[in-house]
XYZ file of C-alpha atoms in Angstrom:
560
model
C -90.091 100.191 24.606
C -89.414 97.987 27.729
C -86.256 95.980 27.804
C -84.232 97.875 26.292
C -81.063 96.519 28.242
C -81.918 93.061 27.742
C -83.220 93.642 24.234
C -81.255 95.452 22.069
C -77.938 95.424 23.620
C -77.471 91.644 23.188
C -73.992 91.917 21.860
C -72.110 90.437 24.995
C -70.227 94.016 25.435
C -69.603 94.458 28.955
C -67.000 96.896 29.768
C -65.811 95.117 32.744
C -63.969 91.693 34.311
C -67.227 90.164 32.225
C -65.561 91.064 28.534
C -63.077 88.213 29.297
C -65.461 85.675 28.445
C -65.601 86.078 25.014
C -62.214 86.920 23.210
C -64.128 87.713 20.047
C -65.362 90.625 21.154
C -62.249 92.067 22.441
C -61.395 94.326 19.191
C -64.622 96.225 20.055
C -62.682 97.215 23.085
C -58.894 97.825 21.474
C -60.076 99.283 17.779
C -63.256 100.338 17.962
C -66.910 99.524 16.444
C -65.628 98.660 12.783
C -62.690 96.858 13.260
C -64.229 95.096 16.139
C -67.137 93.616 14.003
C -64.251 92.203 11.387
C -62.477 90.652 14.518
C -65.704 89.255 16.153
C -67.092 88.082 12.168
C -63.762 86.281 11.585
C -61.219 85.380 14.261
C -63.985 82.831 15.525
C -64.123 81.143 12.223
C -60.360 81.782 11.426
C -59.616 79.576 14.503
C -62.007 76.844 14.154
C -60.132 76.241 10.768
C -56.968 76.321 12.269
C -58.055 74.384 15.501
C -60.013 71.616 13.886
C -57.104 70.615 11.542
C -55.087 70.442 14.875
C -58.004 68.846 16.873
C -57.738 65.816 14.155
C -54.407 65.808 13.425
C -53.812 64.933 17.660
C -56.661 62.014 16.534
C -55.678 60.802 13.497
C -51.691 60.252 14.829
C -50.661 62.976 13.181
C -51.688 62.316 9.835
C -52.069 65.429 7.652
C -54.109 64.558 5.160
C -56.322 62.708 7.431
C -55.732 66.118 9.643
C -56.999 68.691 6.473
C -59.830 66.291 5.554
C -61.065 66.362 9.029
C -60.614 70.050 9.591
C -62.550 71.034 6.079
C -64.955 68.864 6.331
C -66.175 70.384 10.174
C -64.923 74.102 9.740
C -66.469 74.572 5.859
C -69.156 72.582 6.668
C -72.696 73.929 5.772
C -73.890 73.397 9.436
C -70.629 75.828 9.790
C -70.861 78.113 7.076
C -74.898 78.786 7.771
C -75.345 78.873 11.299
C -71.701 80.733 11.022
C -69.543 81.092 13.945
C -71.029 78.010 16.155
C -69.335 78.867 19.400
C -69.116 75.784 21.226
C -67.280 74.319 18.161
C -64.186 76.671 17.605
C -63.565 77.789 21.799
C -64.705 73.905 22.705
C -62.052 72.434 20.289
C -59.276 74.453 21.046
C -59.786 74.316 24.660
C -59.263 69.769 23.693
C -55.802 71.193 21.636
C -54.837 73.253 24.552
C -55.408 70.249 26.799
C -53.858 68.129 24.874
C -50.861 70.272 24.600
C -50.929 71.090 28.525
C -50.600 66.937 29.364
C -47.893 66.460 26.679
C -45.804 69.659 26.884
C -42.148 68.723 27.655
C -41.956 72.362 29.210
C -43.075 74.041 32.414
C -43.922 77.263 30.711
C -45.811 75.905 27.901
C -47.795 74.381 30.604
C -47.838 78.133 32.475
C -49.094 79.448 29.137
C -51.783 76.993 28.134
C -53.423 76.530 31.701
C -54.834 80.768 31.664
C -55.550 79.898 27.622
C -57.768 76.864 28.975
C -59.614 78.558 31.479
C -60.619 81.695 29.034
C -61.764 79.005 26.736
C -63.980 77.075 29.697
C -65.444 80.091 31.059
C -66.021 81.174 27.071
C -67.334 77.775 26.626
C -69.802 78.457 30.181
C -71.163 81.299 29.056
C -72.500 80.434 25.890
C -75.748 80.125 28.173
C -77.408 77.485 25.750
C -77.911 74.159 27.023
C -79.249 72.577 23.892
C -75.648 72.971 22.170
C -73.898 72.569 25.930
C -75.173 69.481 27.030
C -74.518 67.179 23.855
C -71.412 69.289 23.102
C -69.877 68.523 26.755
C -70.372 64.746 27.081
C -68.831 64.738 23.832
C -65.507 66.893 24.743
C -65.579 65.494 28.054
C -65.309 61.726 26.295
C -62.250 63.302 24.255
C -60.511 64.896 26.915
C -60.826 61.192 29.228
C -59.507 59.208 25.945
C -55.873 62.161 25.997
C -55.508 61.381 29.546
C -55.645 57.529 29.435
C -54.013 57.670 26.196
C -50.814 60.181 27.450
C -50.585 58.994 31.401
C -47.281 58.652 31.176
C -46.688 62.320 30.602
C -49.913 63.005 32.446
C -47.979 61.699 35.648
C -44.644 63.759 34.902
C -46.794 66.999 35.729
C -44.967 69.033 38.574
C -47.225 70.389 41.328
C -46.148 73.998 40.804
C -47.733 73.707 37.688
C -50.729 72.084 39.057
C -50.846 74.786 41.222
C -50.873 77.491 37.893
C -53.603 75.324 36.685
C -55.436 75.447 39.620
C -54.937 79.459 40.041
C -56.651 79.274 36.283
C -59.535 77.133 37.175
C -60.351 79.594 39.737
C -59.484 82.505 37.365
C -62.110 80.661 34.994
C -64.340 80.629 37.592
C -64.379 84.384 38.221
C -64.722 85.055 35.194
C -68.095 83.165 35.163
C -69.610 84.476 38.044
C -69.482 87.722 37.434
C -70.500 87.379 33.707
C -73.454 85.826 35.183
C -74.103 88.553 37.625
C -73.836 90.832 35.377
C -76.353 88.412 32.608
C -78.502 88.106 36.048
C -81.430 90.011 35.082
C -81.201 87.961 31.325
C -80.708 84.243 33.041
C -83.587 84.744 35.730
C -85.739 85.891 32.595
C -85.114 83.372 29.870
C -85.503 80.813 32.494
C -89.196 82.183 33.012
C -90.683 82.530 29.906
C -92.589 79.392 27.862
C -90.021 79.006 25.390
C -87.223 77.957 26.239
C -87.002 78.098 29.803
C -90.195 75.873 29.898
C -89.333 73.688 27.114
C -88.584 70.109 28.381
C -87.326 67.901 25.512
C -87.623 63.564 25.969
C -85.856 63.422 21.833
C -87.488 62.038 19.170
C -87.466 61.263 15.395
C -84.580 63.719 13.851
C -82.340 60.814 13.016
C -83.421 62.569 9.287
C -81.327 65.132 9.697
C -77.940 62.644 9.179
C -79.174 61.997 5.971
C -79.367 66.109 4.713
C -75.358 66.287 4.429
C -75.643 65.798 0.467
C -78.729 68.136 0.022
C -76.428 70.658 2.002
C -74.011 70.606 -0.068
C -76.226 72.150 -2.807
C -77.699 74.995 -0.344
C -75.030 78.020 -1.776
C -77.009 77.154 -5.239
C -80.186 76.247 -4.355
C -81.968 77.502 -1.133
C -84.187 76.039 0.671
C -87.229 77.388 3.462
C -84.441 77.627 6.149
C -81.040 76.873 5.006
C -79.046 76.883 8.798
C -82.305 74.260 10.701
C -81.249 72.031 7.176
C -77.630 71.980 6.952
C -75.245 69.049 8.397
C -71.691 68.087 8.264
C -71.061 65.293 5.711
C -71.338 62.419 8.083
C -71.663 59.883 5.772
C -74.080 58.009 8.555
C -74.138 55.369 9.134
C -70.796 54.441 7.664
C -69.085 55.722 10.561
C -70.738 53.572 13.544
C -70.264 50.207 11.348
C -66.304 51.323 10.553
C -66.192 51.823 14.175
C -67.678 48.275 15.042
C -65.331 46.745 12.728
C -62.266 48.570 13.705
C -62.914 47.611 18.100
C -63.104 44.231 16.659
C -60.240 44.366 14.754
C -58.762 45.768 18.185
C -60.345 43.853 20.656
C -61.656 47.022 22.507
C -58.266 49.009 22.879
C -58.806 51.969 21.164
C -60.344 53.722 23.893
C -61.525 56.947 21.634
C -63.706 54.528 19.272
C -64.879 52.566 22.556
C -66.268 56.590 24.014
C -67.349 57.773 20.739
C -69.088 54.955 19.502
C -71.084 54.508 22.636
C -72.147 57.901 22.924
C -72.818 57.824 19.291
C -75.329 54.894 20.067
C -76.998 56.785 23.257
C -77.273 59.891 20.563
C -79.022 57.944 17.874
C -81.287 56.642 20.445
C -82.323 60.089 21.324
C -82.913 60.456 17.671
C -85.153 58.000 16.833
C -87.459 56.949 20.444
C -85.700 59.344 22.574
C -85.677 58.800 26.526
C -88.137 58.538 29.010
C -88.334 61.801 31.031
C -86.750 60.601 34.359
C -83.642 59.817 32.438
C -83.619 63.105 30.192
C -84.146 64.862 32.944
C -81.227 63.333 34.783
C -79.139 63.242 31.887
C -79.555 67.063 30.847
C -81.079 66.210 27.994
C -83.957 67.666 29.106
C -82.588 71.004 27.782
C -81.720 69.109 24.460
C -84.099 69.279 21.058
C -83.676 66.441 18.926
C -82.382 68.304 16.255
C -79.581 70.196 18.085
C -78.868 66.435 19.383
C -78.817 65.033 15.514
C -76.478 68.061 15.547
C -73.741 66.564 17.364
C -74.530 63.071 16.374
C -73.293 64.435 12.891
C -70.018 65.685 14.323
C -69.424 62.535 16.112
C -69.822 60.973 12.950
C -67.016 63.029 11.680
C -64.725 62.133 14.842
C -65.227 58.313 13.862
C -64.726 58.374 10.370
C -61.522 60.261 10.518
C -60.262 58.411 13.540
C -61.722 54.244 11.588
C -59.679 55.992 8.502
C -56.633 56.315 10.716
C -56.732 52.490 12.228
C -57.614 50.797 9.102
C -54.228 52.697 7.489
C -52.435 52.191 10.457
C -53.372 48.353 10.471
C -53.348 47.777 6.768
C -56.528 46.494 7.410
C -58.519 45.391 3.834
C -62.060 46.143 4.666
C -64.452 43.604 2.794
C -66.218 46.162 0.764
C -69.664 45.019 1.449
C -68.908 46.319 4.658
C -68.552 49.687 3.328
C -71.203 49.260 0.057
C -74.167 48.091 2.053
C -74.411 51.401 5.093
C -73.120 53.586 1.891
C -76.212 52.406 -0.419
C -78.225 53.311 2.816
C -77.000 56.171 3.126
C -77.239 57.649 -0.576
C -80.819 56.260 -0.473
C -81.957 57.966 2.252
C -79.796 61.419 1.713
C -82.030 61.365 -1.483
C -84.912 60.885 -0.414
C -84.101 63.595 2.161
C -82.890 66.036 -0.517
C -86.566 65.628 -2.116
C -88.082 66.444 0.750
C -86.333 69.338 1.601
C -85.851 70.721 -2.025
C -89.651 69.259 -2.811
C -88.556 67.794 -5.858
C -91.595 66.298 -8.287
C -90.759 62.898 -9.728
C -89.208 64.932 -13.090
C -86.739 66.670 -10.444
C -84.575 68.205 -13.125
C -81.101 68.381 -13.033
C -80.819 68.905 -9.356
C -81.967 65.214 -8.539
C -78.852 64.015 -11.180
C -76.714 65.999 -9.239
C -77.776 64.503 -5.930
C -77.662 61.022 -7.512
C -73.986 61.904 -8.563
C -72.685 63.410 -5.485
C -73.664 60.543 -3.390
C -72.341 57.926 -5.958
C -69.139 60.190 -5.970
C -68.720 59.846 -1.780
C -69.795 56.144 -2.077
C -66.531 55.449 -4.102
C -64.496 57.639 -2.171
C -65.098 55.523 0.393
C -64.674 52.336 -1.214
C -61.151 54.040 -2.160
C -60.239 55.146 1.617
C -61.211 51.982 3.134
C -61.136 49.065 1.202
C -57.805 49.519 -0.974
C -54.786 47.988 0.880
C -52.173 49.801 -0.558
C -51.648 52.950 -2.892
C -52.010 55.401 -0.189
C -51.218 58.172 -3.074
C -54.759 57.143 -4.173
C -56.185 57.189 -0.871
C -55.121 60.437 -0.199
C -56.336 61.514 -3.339
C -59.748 60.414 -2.399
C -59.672 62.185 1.031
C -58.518 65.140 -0.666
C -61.439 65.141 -3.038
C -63.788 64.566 -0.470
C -62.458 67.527 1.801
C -62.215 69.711 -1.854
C -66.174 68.839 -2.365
C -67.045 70.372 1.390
C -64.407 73.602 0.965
C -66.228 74.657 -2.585
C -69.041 73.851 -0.980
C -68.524 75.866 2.140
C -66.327 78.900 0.200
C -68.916 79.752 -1.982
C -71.752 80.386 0.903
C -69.056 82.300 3.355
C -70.079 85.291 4.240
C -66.930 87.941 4.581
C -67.953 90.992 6.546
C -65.229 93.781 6.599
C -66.288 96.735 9.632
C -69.456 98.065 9.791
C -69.740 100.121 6.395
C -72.018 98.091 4.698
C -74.273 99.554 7.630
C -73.829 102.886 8.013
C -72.917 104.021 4.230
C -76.519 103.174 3.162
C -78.735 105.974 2.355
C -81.883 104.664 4.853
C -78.731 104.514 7.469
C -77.777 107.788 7.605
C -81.589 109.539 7.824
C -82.289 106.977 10.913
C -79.015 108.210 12.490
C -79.638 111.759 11.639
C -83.290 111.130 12.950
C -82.345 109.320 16.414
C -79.432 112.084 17.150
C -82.049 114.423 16.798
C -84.901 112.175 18.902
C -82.892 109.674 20.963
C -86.426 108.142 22.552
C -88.698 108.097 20.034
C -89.599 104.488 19.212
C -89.803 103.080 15.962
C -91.260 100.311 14.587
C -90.284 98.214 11.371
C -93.264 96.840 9.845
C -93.238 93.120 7.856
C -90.240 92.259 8.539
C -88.224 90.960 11.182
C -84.617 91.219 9.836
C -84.321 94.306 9.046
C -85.709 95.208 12.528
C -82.989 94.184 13.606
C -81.127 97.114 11.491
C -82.753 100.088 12.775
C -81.940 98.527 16.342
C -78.067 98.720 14.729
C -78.228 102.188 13.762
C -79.581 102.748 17.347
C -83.247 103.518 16.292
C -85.132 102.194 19.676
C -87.227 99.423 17.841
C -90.208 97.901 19.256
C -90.063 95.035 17.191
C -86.492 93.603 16.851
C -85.390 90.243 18.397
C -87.187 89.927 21.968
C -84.305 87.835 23.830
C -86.625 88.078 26.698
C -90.283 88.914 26.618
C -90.817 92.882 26.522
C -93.382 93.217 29.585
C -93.822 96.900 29.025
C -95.368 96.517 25.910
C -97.407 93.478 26.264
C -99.073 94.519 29.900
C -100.567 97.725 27.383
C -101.330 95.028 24.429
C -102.622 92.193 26.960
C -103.284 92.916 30.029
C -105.001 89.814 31.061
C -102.154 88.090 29.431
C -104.462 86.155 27.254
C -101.788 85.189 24.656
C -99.288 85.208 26.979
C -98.301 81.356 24.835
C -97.320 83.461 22.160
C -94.783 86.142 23.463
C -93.620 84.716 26.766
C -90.521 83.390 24.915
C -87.877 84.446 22.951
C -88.899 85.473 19.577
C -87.983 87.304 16.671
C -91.548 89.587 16.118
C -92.982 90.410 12.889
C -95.369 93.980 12.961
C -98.477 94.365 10.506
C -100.274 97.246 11.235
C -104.314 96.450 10.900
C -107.856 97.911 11.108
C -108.861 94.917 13.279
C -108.327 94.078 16.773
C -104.939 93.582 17.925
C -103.793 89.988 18.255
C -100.650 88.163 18.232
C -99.772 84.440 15.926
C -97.027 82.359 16.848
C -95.606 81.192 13.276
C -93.197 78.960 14.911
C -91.606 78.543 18.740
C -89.130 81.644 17.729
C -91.043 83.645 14.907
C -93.881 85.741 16.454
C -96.611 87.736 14.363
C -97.993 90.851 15.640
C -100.782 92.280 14.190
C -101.230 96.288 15.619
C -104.670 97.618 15.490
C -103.671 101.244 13.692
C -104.992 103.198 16.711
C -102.637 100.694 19.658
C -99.615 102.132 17.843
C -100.363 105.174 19.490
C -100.822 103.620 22.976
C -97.489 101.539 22.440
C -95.811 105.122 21.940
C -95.106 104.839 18.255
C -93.575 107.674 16.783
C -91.180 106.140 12.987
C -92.354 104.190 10.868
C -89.927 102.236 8.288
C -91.704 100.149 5.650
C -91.031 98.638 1.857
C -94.050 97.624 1.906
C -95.851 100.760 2.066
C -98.268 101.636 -1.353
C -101.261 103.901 -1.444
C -103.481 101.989 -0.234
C -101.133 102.337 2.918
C -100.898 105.749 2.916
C -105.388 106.133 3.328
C -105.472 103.819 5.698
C -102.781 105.469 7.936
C -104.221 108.728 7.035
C -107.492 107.846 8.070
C -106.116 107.459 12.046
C -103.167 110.089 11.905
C -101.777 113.070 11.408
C -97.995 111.815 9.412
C -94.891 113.361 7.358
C -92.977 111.534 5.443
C -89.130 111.824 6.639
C -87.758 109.523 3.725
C -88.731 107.985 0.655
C -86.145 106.876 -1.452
C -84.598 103.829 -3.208
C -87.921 101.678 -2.360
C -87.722 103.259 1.612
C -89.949 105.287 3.182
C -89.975 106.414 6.795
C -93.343 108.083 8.619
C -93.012 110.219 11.844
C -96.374 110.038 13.585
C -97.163 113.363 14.750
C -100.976 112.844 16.996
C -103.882 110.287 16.023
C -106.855 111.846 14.832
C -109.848 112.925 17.043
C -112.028 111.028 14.638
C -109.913 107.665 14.907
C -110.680 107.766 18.773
């Protein structure tokens, strides 16, 4: 019902100038539905791995051990491997290689063939259309790409004005690209930016600095779940090792490492968001307005990742011995509160069983990897070793919780799939609705079932002028929300569970005026079946392997 557009075809398929935004998607286009939900599920991922080894092997001066730990640890990351696919990460760091590569190329055509490479990666990067990743993300690559210019001016000046030019033709192909990808996202933009949550949502930061300290727990996550496994996960930051190393390594360099001096600093300005956050004037001022503290704590950890890999790199490049109670002492902080954070989230008791030991271990185990890596002069056979182990813990880690999804079979083949398909080719507008649940909503939307109740990217006005008319509740669905649909003898009201999780109780007799006509449930039992007999004529289409589907056919006389 309602938004249909805006809704349910949330995939980013536009078949025009629009489809260059997003390169993912382009196997849709060339193969087809099946292979182009392979492409789109793993060429993202498939290039962060290969672009973040080559992001920190430009960092670490082309180290590659230094260059695999720092790849593993951000592309098999949980915060990777849960939230899966985190845009701004794999187009955002291979736009930095590209740019890297475009100011050192020795060649005018590598420069002619990176410069349309960038711009599909900027307007990519543009369009992601969510400033809470966006804003953090950007100071952050914009930091990066200040420290390659300073760092390679000399090459930087060698760059020929024709190619300029080519650069410049790419900016403004980039810039197309944009504009009508927003024209064509128009009626989504002007919409999202309306409703409660988030266009309304004005952050100042806070206390998440807790969220550093959850990199150990995460590790644990493919074994042990926990309430929400993607708002919990972190790259192993080992915080707050990585600010001190940096401290001690701009000493050590009097200030001329220009990448430490620009991570570092934001690095401070981030964990000062994280703990008191800013007054409004400057978060407004600053973007971070549009910033949560946790997606903030977000990039804090890869920062964190950034300066341990680059300290790493100095100290070995040096031969600097670190004193190790410069490493112990943030290490013993660190363990102690990635504990304590591991209880929380896993809600261990004091016994806490042999997942607390394991906890205990892991952190002792990255606490003398460290020692290792930093404060051992010489054996670098050793220290590699260490590194190695470290990436090794993150990729079994990461491997075990990946998600492979080959074309669109697991779908379609299903039993449930096929009598929704045969149903909707049959009935293209009847509208369904799939009740307790709001997952697997979202699969009768993918076997094109119109469903009243999948992900709302933008408040469905249709139905809720019918439901509320005097927009009483209008708190709890002007937003973006995933929507959860009891049917009920009482009145019909509407729960916010949390700012994207909304609970709709349907009085039985509304689902008539909503124009419902399927019914999918698991949770269906006899007690069910009175109640919905008691307000409606029914058949049951479907009923097997725990399934059942109900066509509606008129509500009772009685019931009204």
């Amino acid at each position: 019902m309602g938004k249909q557009t805006e809704n349910i075809a949330q995939t980013g398929l536009y078949k025009s100038y629009s489809a260059l935004a997003k390169p993912q998607t382009w196997g849709y286009y060339l193969f087809g539905d099946s292979i182009g939900m392979s492409v789109e599920w793993c060429f993202p991922f498939i290039l962060l791995i290969v672009m973040s080894i080559q992001f920190f092997y430009i960092i670490a001066g082309k180290n590659k051990v230094l260059a695999v730990t720092g790849g593993v640890v951000v592309a098999f990351s949980g915060y990777e491997m849960w939230w899966m696919n985190v845009e701004y990460l794999s187009c955002g760091l291979t736009a930095l290689v590209c740019i890297y590569y475009f100011i050192n190329a020795e060649k005018t055509w590598q420069r002619m063939v990176l410069s349309p490479c960038i711009a599909i990666l900027g307007a990519e990067y543009i369009t992601i259309l969510y400033p809470a990743f966006q804003v953090p993300s950007g100071y952050v690559y914009f930091g990066i790409v200040v420290w390659m210019v300073v760092s390679s001016w000399d090459n930087f000046k060698k760059i020929k004005l024709k190619e300029w030019l080519v650069f410049a033709a790419s900016m403004l192909f980039m810039a197309s690209i944009v504009i009508v990808y927003l024209k064509d996202r128009s009626t989504y933009v002007t919409e999202i930016m309306n409703t409660i949550y988030p266009g309304s949502r004005v952050s100042t930061g806070g206390y998440s600095l807790y969220k550093m300290f959850e990199y150990v727990a995460t590790i644990f996550y493919p074994f042990k779940a926990t309430l929400n496994n993607s708002e919990f996960s972190m790259m192993v930051t080992l915080f707050p090792l990585p600010m001190v190393m940096a401290v001690y390594c701009i000493i050590k360099q009097k200030g001329k490492d220009i990448l430490l001096d620009i991570m570092l600093g934001l690095s401070c300005v981030y964990t000062i968001y994280c703990t008191v956050g800013f007054p409004l004037i400057v978060a407004r001022l600053t973007l971070f307005s549009y910033v949560p503290e946790e997606r903030a704590a977000d990039l804090l950890g890869l920062l964190q990742v950034i300066l341990l890999i680059r300290c790493i790199y100095v100290c070995r490049e040096n031969r600097y011995k670190v004193n190790p109670v410069i490493v112990v002492v943030p290490m013993l902080i660190s363990c102690y509160y990635s504990w304590k954070e591991a209880r929380t989230v896993y809600d261990i008791t004091e016994s806490g069983g042999m997942l607390q030991y394991a906890i205990i271990a892991l952190a002792i185990v990255f606490t003398v990897i460290t020692i290792v890596v930093f404060c051992v002069k010489e054996h670098d056979r050793l220290k590699n070793m260490a590194l190695l182990s470290l990436a090794g813990i993150v990729f079994l880690s990461g491997i075990w919780s990946l998600t492979v999804n080959v074309g669109t079979d697991a779908i379609y083949s299903k039993p449930l799939a096929k009598k929704v398909c045969e149903i909707t080719s049959e009935d293209k507008d009847g509208k369904w609705v799939m009740l307790d649940s709001w997952v697997e909503s979202m699969y009768l939307a993918a076997y094109g079932a119109p469903t009243i109740n999948t992900c709302n990217n933008v408040p469905n006005w249709d139905l809720w002028n019918i439901l509320d008319p005097q927009k009483e509740n209008e708190y709890c669905y002007n937003r973006f929300a995933h929507m959860l649909l009891t049917l009920t003898e009482e009145d019909t009201n509407e729960e916010l569970v949390q700012q994207d999780l909304l609970q709709l109780n349907l009085n039985y007799k509304d689902a008539e005026k909503i124009g419902v006509k399927y019914i999918a449930s698991r949770t269906y039992n006899d007690d069910f079946d009175k109640v919905l007999e008691k307000y409606y004529n029914y058949s049951i289409l479907y009923d097997e392997f725990g399934w059942r589907i109900y066509q509606l056919n008129s509500l009772k006389a009685a019931a009204n």
